[in-house]
Short mmCIF file of C-alpha atoms and ligand atoms in Angstrom, two decimals:
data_model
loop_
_atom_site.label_atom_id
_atom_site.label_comp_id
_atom_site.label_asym_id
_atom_site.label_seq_id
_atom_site.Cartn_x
_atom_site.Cartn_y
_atom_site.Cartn_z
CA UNK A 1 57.38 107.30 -105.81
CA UNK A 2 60.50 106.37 -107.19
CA UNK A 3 60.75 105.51 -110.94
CA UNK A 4 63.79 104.63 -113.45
CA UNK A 5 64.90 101.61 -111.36
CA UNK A 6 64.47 98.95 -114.24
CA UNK A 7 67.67 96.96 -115.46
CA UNK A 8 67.34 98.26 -119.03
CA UNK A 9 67.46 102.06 -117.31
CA UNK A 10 70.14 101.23 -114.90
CA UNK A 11 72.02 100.01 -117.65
CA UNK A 12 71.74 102.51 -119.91
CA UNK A 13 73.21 104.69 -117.07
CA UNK A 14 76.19 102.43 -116.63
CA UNK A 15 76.91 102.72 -120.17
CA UNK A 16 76.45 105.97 -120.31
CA UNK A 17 78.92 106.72 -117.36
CA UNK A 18 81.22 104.35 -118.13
CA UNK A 19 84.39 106.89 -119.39
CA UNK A 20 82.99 109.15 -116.60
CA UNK A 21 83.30 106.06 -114.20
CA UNK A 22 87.06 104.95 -115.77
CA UNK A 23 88.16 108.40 -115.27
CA UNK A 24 87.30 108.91 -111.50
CA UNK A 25 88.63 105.82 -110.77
CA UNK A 26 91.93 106.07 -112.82
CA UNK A 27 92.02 109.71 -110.51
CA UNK A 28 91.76 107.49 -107.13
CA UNK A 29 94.24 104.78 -107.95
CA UNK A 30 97.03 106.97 -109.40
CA UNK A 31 96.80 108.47 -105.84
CA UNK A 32 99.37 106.09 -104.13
CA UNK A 33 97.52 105.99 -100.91
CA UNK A 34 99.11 103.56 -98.61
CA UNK A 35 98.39 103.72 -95.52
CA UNK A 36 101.02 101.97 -93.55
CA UNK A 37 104.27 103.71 -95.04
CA UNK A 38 104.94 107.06 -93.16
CA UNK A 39 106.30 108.36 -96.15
CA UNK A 40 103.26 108.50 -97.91
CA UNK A 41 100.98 110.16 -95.59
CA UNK A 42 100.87 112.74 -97.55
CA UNK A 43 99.47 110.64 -100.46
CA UNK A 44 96.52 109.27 -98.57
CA UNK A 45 95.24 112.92 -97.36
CA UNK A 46 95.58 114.16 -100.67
CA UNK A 47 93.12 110.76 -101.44
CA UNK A 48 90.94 111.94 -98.55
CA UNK A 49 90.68 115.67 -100.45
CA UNK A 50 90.32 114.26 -103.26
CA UNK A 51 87.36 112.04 -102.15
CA UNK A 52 85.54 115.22 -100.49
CA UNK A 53 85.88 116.69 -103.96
CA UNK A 54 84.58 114.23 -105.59
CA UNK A 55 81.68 113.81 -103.09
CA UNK A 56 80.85 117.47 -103.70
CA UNK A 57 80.87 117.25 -107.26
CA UNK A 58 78.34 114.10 -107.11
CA UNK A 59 76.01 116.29 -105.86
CA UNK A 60 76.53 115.58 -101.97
CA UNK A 61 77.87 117.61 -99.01
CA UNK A 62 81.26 116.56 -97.45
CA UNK A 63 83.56 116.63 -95.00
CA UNK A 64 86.86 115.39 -94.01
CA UNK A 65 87.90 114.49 -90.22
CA UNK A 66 90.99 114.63 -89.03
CA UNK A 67 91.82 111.83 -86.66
CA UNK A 68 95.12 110.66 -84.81
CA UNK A 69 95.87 108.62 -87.62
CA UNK A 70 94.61 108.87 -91.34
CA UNK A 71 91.45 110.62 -91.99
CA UNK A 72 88.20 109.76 -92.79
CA UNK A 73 85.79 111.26 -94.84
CA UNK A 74 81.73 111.84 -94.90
CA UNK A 75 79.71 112.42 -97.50
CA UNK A 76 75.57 112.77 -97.49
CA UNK A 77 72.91 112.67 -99.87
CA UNK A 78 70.40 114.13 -97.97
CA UNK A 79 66.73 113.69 -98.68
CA UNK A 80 64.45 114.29 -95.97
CA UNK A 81 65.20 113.44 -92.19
CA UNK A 82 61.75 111.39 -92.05
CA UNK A 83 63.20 108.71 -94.93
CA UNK A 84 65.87 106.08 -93.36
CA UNK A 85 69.79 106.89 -93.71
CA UNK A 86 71.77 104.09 -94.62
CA UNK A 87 75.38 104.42 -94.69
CA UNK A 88 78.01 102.89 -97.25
CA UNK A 89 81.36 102.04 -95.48
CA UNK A 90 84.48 102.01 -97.81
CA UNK A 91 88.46 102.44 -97.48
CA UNK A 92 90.32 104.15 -99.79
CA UNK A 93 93.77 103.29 -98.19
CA UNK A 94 95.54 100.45 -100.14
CA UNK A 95 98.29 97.93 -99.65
CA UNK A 96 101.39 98.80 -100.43
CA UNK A 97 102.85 97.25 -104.33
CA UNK A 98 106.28 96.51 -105.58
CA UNK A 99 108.30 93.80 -106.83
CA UNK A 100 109.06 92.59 -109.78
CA UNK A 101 105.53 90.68 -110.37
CA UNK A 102 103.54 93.42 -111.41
CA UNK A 103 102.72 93.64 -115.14
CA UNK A 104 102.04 97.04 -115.03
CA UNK A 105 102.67 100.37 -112.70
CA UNK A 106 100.99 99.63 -110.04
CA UNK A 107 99.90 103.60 -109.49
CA UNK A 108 99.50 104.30 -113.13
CA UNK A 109 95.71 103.06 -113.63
CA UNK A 110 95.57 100.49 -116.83
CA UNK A 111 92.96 99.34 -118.73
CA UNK A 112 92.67 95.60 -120.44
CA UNK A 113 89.34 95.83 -122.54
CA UNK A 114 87.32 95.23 -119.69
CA UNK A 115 89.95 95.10 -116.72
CA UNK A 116 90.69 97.53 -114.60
CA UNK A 117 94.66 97.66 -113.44
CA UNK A 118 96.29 99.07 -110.75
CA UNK A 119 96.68 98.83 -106.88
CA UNK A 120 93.56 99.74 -105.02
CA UNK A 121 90.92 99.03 -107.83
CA UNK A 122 89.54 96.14 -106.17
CA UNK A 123 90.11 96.75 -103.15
CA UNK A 124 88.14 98.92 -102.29
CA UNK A 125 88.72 101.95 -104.98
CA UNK A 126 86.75 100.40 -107.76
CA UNK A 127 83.29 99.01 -105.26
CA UNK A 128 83.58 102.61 -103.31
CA UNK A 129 83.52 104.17 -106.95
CA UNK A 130 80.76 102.23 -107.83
CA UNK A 131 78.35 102.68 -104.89
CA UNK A 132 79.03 106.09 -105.50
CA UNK A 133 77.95 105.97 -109.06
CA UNK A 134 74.93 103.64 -107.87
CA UNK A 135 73.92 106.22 -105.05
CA UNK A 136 73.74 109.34 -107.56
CA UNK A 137 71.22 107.52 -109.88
CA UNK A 138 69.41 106.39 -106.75
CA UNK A 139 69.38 109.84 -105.51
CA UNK A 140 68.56 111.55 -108.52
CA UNK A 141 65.57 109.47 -109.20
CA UNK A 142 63.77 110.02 -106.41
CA UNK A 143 64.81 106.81 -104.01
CA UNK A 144 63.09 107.78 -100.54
CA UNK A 145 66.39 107.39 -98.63
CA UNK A 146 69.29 109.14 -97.29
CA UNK A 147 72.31 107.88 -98.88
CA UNK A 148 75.60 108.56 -96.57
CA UNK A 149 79.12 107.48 -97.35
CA UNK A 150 81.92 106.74 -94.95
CA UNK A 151 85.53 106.48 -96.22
CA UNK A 152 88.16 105.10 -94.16
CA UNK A 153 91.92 105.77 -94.93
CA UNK A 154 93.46 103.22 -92.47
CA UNK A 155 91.79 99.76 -92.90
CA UNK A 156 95.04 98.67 -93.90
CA UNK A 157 96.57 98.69 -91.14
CA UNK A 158 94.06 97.98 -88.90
CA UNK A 159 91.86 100.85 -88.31
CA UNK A 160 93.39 102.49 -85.15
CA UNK A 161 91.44 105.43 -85.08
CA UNK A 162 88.40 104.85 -86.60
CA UNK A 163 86.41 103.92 -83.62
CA UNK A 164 87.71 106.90 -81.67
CA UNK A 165 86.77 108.99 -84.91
CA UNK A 166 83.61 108.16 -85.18
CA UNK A 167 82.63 108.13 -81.48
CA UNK A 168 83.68 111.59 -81.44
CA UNK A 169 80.89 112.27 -84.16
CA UNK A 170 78.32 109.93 -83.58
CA UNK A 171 75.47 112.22 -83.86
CA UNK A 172 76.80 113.16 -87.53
CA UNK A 173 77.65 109.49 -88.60
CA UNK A 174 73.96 108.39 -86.93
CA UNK A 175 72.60 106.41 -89.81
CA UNK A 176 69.76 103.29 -89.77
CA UNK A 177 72.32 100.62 -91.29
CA UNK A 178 75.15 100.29 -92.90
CA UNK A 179 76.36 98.47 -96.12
CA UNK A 180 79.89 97.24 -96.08
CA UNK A 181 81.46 96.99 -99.62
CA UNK A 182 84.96 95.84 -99.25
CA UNK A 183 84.15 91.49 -99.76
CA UNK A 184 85.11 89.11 -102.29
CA UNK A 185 82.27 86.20 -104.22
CA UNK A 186 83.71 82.94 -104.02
CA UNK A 187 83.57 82.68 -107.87
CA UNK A 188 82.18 85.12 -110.84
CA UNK A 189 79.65 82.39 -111.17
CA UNK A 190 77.34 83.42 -108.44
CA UNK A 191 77.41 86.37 -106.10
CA UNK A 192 78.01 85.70 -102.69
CA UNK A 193 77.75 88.11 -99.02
CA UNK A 194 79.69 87.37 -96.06
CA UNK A 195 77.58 85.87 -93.20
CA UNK A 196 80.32 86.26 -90.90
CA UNK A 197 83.77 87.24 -90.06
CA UNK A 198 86.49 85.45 -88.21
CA UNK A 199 87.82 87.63 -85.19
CA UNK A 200 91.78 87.13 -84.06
CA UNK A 201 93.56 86.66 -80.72
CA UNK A 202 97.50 87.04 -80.78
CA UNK A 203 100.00 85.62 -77.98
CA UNK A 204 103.26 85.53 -77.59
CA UNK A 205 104.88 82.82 -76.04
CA UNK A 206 108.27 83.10 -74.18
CA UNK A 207 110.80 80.90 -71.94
CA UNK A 208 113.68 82.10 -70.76
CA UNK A 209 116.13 79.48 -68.90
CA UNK A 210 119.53 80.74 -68.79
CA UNK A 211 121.36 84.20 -69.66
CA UNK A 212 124.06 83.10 -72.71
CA UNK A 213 124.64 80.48 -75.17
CA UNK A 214 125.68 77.31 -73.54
CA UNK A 215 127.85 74.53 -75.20
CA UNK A 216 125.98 72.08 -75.90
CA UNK A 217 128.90 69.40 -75.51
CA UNK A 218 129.24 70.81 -71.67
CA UNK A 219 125.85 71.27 -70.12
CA UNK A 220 123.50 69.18 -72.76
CA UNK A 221 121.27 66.42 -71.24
CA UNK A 222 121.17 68.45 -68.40
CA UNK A 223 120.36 71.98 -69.36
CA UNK A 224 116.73 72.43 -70.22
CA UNK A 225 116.39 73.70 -73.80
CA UNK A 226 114.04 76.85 -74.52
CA UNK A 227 113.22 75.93 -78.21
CA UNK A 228 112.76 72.53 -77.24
CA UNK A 229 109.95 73.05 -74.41
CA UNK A 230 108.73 75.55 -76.55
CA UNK A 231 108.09 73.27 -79.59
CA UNK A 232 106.74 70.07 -76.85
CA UNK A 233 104.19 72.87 -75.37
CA UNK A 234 103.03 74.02 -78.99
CA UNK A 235 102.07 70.32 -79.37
CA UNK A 236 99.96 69.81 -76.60
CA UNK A 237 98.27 72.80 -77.70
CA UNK A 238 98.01 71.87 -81.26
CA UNK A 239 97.86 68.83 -83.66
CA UNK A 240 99.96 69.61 -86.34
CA UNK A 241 98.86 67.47 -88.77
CA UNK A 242 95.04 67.88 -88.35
CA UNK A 243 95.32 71.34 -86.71
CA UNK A 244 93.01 70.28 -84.24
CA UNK A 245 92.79 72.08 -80.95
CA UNK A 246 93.63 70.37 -77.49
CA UNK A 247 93.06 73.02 -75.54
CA UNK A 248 90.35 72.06 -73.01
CA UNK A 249 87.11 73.89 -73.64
CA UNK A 250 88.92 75.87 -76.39
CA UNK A 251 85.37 74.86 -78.86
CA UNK A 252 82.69 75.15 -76.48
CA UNK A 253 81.24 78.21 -77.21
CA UNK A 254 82.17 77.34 -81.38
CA UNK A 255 78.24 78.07 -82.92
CA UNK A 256 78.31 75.46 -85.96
CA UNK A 257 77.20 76.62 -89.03
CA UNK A 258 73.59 75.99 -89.56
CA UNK A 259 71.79 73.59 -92.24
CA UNK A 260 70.69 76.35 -94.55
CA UNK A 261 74.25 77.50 -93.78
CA UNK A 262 75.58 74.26 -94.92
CA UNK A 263 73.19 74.37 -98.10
CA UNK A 264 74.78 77.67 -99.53
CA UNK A 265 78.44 76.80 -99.02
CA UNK A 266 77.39 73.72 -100.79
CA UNK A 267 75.97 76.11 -103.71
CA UNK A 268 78.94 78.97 -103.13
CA UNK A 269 80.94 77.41 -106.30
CA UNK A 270 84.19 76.81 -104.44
CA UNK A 271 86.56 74.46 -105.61
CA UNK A 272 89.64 72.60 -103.85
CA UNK A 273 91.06 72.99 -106.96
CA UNK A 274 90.53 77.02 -107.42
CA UNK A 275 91.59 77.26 -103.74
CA UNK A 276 95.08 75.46 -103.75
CA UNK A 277 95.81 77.39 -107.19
CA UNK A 278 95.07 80.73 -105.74
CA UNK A 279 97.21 79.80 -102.92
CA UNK A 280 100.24 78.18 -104.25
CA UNK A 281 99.11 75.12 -101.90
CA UNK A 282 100.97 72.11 -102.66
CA UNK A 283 98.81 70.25 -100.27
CA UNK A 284 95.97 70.90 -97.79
CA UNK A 285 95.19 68.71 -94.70
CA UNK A 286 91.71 67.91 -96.09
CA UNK A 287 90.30 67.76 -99.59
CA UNK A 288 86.56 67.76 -99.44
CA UNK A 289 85.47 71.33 -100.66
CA UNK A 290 82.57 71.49 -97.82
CA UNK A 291 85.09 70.33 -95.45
CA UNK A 292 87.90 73.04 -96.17
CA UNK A 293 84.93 75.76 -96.20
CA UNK A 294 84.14 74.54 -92.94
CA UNK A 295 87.75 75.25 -91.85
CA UNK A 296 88.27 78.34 -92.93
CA UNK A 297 84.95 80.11 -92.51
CA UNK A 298 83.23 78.42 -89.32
CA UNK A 299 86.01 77.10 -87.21
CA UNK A 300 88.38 78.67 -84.94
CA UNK A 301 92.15 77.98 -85.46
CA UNK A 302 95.29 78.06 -83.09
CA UNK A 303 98.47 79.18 -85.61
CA UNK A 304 102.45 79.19 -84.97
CA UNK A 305 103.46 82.02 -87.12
CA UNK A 306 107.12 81.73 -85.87
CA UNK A 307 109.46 80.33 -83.39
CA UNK A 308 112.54 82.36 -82.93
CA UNK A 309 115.37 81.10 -80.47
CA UNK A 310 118.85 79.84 -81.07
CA UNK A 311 121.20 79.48 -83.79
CA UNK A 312 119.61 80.29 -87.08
CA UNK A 313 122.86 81.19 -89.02
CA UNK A 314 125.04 78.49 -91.71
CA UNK A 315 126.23 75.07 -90.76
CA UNK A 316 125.77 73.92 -87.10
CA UNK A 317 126.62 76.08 -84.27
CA UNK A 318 126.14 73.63 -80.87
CA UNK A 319 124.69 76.01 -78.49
CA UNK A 320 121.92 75.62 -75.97
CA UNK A 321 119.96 78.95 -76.83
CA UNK A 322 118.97 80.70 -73.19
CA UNK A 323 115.65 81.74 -74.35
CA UNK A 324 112.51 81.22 -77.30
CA UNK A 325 109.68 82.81 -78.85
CA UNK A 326 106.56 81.59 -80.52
CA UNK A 327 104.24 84.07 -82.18
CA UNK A 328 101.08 82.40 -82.20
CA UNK A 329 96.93 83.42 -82.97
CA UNK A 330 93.66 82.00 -82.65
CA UNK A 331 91.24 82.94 -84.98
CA UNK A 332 87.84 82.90 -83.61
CA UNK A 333 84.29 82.01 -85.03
CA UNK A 334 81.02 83.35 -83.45
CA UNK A 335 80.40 83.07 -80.18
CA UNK A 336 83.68 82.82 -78.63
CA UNK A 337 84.75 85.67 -76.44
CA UNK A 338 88.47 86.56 -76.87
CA UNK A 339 89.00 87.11 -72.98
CA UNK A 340 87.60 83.83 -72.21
CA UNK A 341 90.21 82.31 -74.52
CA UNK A 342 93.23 84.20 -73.52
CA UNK A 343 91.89 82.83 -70.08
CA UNK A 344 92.27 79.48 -71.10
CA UNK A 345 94.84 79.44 -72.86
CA UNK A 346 96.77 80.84 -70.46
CA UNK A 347 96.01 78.50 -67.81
CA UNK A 348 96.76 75.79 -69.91
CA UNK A 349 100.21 76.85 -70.98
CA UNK A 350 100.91 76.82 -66.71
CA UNK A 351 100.09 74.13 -66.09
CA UNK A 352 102.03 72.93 -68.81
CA UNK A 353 105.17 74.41 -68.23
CA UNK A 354 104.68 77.22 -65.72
CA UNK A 355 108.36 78.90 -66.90
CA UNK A 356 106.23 80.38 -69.83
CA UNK A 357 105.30 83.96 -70.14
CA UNK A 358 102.45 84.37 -72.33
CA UNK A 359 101.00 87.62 -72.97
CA UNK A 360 97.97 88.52 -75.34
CA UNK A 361 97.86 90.66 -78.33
CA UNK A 362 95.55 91.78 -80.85
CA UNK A 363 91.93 91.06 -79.99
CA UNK A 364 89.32 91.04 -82.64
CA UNK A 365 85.92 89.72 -81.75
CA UNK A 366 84.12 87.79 -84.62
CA UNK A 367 81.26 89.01 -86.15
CA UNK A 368 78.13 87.24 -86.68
CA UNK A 369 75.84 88.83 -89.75
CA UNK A 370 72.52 88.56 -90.61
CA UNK A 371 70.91 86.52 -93.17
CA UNK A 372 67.45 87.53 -92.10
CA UNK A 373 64.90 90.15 -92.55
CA UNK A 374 64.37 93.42 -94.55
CA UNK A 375 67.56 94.46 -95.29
CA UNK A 376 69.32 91.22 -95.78
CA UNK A 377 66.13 90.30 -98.30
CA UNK A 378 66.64 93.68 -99.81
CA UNK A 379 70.69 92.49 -100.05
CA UNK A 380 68.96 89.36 -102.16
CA UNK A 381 66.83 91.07 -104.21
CA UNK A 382 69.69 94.26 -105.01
CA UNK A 383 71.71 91.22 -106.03
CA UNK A 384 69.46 88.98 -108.25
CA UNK A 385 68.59 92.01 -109.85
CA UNK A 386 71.60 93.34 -110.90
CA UNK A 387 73.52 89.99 -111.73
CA UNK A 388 70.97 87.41 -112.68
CA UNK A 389 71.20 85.24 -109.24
CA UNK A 390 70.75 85.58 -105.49
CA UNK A 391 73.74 85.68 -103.39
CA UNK A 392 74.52 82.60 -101.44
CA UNK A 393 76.22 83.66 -97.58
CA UNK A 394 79.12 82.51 -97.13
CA UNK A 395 81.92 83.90 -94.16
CA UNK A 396 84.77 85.36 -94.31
CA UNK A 397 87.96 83.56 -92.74
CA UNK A 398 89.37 87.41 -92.19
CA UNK A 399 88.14 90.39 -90.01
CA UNK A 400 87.03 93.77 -90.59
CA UNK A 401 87.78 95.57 -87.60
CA UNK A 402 85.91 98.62 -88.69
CA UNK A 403 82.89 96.19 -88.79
CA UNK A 404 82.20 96.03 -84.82
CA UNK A 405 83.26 99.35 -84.29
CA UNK A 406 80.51 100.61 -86.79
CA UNK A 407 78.27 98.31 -85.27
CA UNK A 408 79.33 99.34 -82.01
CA UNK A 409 79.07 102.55 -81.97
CA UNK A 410 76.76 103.53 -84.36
CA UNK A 411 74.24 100.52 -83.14
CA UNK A 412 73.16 99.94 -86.49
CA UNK A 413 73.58 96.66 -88.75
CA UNK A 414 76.06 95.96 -90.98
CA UNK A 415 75.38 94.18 -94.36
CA UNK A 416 77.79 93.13 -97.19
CA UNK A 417 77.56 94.54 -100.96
CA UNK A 418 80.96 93.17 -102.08
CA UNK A 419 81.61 93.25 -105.73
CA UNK A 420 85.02 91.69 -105.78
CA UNK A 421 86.54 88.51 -107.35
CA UNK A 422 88.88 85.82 -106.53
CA UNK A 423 90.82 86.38 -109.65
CA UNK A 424 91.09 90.49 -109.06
CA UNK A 425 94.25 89.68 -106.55
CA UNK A 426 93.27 91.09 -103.48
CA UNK A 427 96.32 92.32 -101.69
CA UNK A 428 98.45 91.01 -104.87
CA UNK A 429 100.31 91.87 -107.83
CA UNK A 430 98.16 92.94 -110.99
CA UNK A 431 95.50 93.86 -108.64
CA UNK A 432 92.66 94.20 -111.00
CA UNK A 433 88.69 94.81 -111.39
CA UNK A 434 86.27 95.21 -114.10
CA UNK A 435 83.62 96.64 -116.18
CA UNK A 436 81.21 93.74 -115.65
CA UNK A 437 81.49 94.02 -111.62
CA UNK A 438 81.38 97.66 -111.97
CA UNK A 439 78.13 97.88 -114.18
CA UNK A 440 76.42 95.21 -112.03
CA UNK A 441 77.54 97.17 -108.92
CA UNK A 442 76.18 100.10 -109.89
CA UNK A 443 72.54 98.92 -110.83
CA UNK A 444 72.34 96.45 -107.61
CA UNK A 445 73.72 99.50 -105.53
CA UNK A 446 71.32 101.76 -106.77
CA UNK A 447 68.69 98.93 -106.44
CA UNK A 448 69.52 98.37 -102.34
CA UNK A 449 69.27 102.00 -101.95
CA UNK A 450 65.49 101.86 -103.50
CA UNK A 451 64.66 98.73 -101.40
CA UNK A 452 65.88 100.12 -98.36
CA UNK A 453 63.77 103.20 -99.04
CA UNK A 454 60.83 100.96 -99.20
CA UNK A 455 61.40 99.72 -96.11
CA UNK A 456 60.40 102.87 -94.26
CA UNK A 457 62.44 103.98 -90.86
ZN1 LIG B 1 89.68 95.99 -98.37
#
């Protein structure tokens, strides 16, 4: 039987380990790991070796895998094969940070009494740190559980080889579920755990209907304008101003959420107010908090990222451009199937103006979590424990790629441990996270593990 699992102990350890804690993570961030420059390739192996180092030093076994890409590393605490395995899923790649907004070096690790600066400390150096700090105690005081760790080095950018990587060792990655750490709360007040992610379909619209530039004082009224069509197909498509689809069965398979659903975004502490700050919005196309939730979490969207085409230069320059782009996406909400939509869509467009070529890029399923049962109770009870309140489940308007391949291909699970804040600047300047979120993280971290212990395999 397990014992030392009360807050008091837990945070006596956190206070304890806090330097210990500030120094492994000011080691991590200072490693400039970004994973979409070339030139720093270098950097993120040297994070993966350092990781594996670390790992070892924690007391577990690990490994590093080369894959086509990035690496990714594995780490076990190993107690006994007849225990379940669950396996914590970080990435210790990071975004890349310059410009003239940062405060601070963005790879020279800060701290601001309780803050935590630098790129990568929220996302996802500073949780990964913390699980790992919450799985030592865990495993050192007897939790009946095998705690593994998998570190991924290209979320970034999309994780290309990640499923490949970890089909090639299955057997080694095999694990009973999986806890996904990488997820922001709505607000400090209360902790919230993704539900659900939006998944992504990409298209690219083109029309080509001449060869050159064409004056527009010669052949206009009569020559057929690319940008033009282009902009009168996008609104059949689309209603600008309420964004709502008018594709024909585009929503049919859209799952709504349900009432409990409902009753946590209600309790999630978001704010129109919070939301258009942290956004720079000047305006939204709704105002009602529940309503904008509902938009961004549970419905799908259809999204002109850019038209290209024509003149763009100074002044006026009366051509008739010969061709146009759009860039467009879809994101999608449980249950639609991204090859039923690029069916549609497609259809649509030719009967709409059959000259367009559209072709389909980047498909992301969504993913539907679960809100029920053992572990998602144990998710609940790791939480009230650790910060005073049980987690409301919300969704996330973004995807996790690595989610559905881990799903996938290790058939497990996946459950959400996120220990991030709006305010920490994900993916911005001053990236930031803190003591508070770390301590927490660390006692309901080391509390899931013992829960999920419990639960036998
Ligand atoms: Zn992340």
């Amino acid at each position: 039987m397990s014992s030392g699992f009360t807050r008091e102990e837990l945070k006596a350890y956190a206070r304890d380990k806090r330097s210990e804690y500030e120094g492994v993570l000011k080691k991590i961030v200072e490693i400039p790991s970004v994973s979409v420059e070339p030139e720093r390739k270098g950097d993120v192996h040297r994070a993966a070796e350092y990781a594996v180092s670390l790992l070892q030093s924690f007391g577990a076994t690990a490994k590093l895998y080369e894959t086509k890409g990035h690496p990714i590393v594995h780490g076990r605490f190993d107690r006994d094969p007849k225990y379940p395995t669950v396996t914590v899923y970080n990435h210790l790649d990071v975004q890349p940070a310059e410009g003239p907004d940062w405060q601070t070096e963005p790879f020279v690790f800060a701290t601001d009494g309780d803050r935590y600066l630098g790129r990568g400390t929220t996302d996802d150096k500073g949780p990964a740190m913390t699980a790992l700090f919450g799985a030592r105690y865990a495993y050192e005081h007897g939790a009946p559980v095998n705690i593994h760790f998998l570190w991924e080095l290209e979320e970034e950018i999309g994780s290309p080889s990640f499923e490949t990587a970890i089909r090639a060792n299955a057997k080694e990655f095999s694990t009973d579920s999986v806890v996904v750490s990488d997820t922001v709360w709505v607000s400090r007040a209360r902790p919230a755990c993704p539900a659900g992610l939006r998944g992504l379909q990409g298209f690219r619209f083109e029309l080509q209907t001449g060869e050159t530039d064409q004056h527009s004082g010669t052949a206009g009224g009569a020559a057929r304008n690319p940008v033009t069509e282009l902009c009168a197909l996008i609104a059949e498509c689309v209603d600008g101003k309420t964004g709502r689809i008018k594709i024909p069965g585009f929503y049919s398979d859209v799952v709504p959420p349900s009432k409990k659903e409902l009753e946590d975004l209600k309790k999630c502490g978001f704010t129109v107010k919070d939301f258009k700050r942290d956004h720079l919005f000047r305006s939204l196309r709704v105002n009602d908090a529940l309503e904008v939730m509902k938009r961004i979490w549970t419905m799908p969207t259809f999204e002109v990222h850019g038209i290209a085409g024509g003149y763009q230069g100074p002044g006026v320059k009366t051509i008739i451009p010969p061709k146009a782009t759009a860039i467009v996406s879809c994101r999608l909400v449980p249950d639609m199937d991204p090859k039923k939509i690029v069916r549609i869509v497609k259809a649509f467009v030719k009967k709409k103006n059959p000259d367009v070529v559209v072709s389909a890029e980047h498909e992301l399923p969504a993913y539907q979590g679960k809100t029920t049962g053992p572990h998602a109770d144990a998710i609940r009870g790791a939480m009230k424990f650790a910060f005073g309140k049980e987690p409301v489940f919300v969704r996330e308007g973004g995807s996790i790629g690595a989610v559905l391949s881990m799903e996938r291909v290790l058939k497990t699970p996946v459950y959400f441990l996120g220990l991030s804040l709006p305010e920490h600047g994900y993916h911005a300047p001053n990236e930031n996270f803190d003591w508070p979120q770390a301590e927490g993280g660390m006692a309901a971290f080391a509390d899931y593990f013992r829960r999920v212990g419990e639960l036998k395999k």
